[in-house]
Amino acid sequence: RLKEKYDLVHISTGDVFRALDPKSELAVLAKSYADKGNLVPDNVTIQILEGEVSKHPNALGVIYDGFPRTTGQAEALDKFLSSKETAVTTMISLVVPEDELKTRLIARAEVSGRADDANPEIIQNRINTYKNSTAPVAEFYKAQDKLIEIDGVGSIEEMASALSDRIGELSIEIAGSLASL
Ligand code: AMP
């Protein structure tokens, strides 16, 4: 919904990993981490991400979904974008209690067929990995005054509307700062 409304490119690193040719070395490597709920190593993930971004040289903007998940990835993204004379506008963190996350993943397992959704131990590992490796990314963007937190509990319609409002405000701010150059 957001990409349609604001004409953005959507890049989910998880989707990119799952769409690789399953027989390829890279797919087998990524799956060996993803199926256990561990992060794919930074060097591999950053390379994949940069390749995806480079496919859209004329994008108005990009929604990075599930990336960056470590401060190393965030630093690499800053460097990559600054080489293209652009930068991250904002990080939007959807805040959801752990119990609700677990309930959602167990329900999603019914339709996703993902090994990492179906198993409570793997779900717990994903949550722990988030706390240890990904939560610091919010601090990284907070220090740059770029962190927005949104209550992530609600229907898809409510989330789409809350996110759309924030992206709309950001677009106005960006247009305003360009106009004042
Ligand atoms: P997701 O679809 O975002 O839930 O990601 C599924 C799995 O793909 C994760 O548990 C990781 O194994 C891998 N993955 C996706 N994005 C990243 C990332 N930015 N860094 C490292 N691993 C990732």
mmCIF file of C-alpha atoms and ligand atoms in Angstrom, residues 12-18 30-42 45-46 49 65-70 73 105 108 114 116-117 122 126 129 134, ligand 1:
data_model
loop_
_atom_site.group_PDB
_atom_site.id
_atom_site.type_symbol
_atom_site.label_atom_id
_atom_site.label_comp_id
_atom_site.label_asym_id
_atom_site.label_seq_id
_atom_site.Cartn_x
_atom_site.Cartn_y
_atom_site.Cartn_z
ATOM 1 C CA SER A 12 12.814 -6.769 1.837
ATOM 2 C CA THR A 13 16.107 -8.590 2.326
ATOM 3 C CA GLY A 14 14.196 -11.604 3.719
ATOM 4 C CA ASP A 15 12.105 -11.760 0.509
ATOM 5 C CA VAL A 16 15.254 -11.419 -1.611
ATOM 6 C CA PHE A 17 16.900 -14.336 0.205
ATOM 7 C CA ARG A 18 13.763 -16.487 -0.166
ATOM 8 C CA ALA A 30 21.093 -17.877 3.504
ATOM 9 C CA LYS A 31 18.626 -20.672 4.306
ATOM 10 C CA SER A 32 21.102 -22.279 6.728
ATOM 11 C CA TYR A 33 20.910 -19.094 8.842
ATOM 12 C CA ALA A 34 17.264 -18.124 8.235
ATOM 13 C CA ASP A 35 15.809 -21.551 9.112
ATOM 14 C CA LYS A 36 17.443 -21.306 12.556
ATOM 15 C CA GLY A 37 16.398 -17.708 13.118
ATOM 16 C CA ASN A 38 19.959 -16.395 12.885
ATOM 17 C CA LEU A 39 21.104 -13.429 10.826
ATOM 18 C CA VAL A 40 22.839 -13.980 7.504
ATOM 19 C CA PRO A 41 26.394 -12.540 7.814
ATOM 20 C CA ASP A 42 26.705 -8.810 7.168
ATOM 21 C CA THR A 45 23.548 -9.235 3.228
ATOM 22 C CA ILE A 46 25.115 -5.875 2.364
ATOM 23 C CA LEU A 49 21.131 -5.188 -0.665
ATOM 24 C CA ASP A 65 12.149 -3.728 5.077
ATOM 25 C CA GLY A 66 14.106 -5.874 7.524
ATOM 26 C CA PHE A 67 17.314 -4.026 6.727
ATOM 27 C CA PRO A 68 19.565 -2.839 8.348
ATOM 28 C CA ARG A 69 19.445 -5.405 11.144
ATOM 29 C CA THR A 70 22.889 -4.694 12.651
ATOM 30 C CA GLN A 73 24.688 -2.920 8.094
ATOM 31 C CA LEU A 105 4.169 -15.692 13.806
ATOM 32 C CA ARG A 108 1.490 -16.780 9.883
ATOM 33 C CA ARG A 114 8.339 -20.795 6.692
ATOM 34 C CA ASP A 116 11.298 -20.045 11.075
ATOM 35 C CA ASP A 117 7.617 -19.186 11.777
ATOM 36 C CA ILE A 122 13.285 -20.540 16.578
ATOM 37 C CA ARG A 126 14.646 -14.479 16.387
ATOM 38 C CA THR A 129 18.653 -11.905 17.954
ATOM 39 C CA THR A 134 18.950 -5.235 15.864
HETATM 40 P P1 AMP B 1 12.460 -11.675 7.375
HETATM 41 O O1 AMP B 1 11.777 -12.094 6.104
HETATM 42 O O2 AMP B 1 12.762 -10.206 7.395
HETATM 43 O O3 AMP B 1 11.744 -12.161 8.603
HETATM 44 O O4 AMP B 1 13.887 -12.407 7.375
HETATM 45 C C1 AMP B 1 13.977 -13.826 7.422
HETATM 46 C C2 AMP B 1 15.420 -14.239 7.657
HETATM 47 O O5 AMP B 1 16.249 -13.787 6.567
HETATM 48 C C3 AMP B 1 16.078 -13.644 8.901
HETATM 49 O O6 AMP B 1 15.788 -14.362 10.081
HETATM 50 C C4 AMP B 1 17.554 -13.750 8.531
HETATM 51 O O7 AMP B 1 18.028 -15.073 8.622
HETATM 52 C C5 AMP B 1 17.517 -13.371 7.052
HETATM 53 N N1 AMP B 1 17.628 -11.896 6.895
HETATM 54 C C6 AMP B 1 16.694 -11.044 6.370
HETATM 55 N N2 AMP B 1 17.118 -9.784 6.397
HETATM 56 C C7 AMP B 1 18.356 -9.821 6.973
HETATM 57 C C8 AMP B 1 19.323 -8.831 7.320
HETATM 58 N N3 AMP B 1 19.107 -7.527 7.072
HETATM 59 N N4 AMP B 1 20.483 -9.250 7.897
HETATM 60 C C9 AMP B 1 20.727 -10.554 8.133
HETATM 61 N N5 AMP B 1 19.850 -11.531 7.858
HETATM 62 C C10 AMP B 1 18.678 -11.182 7.286
#
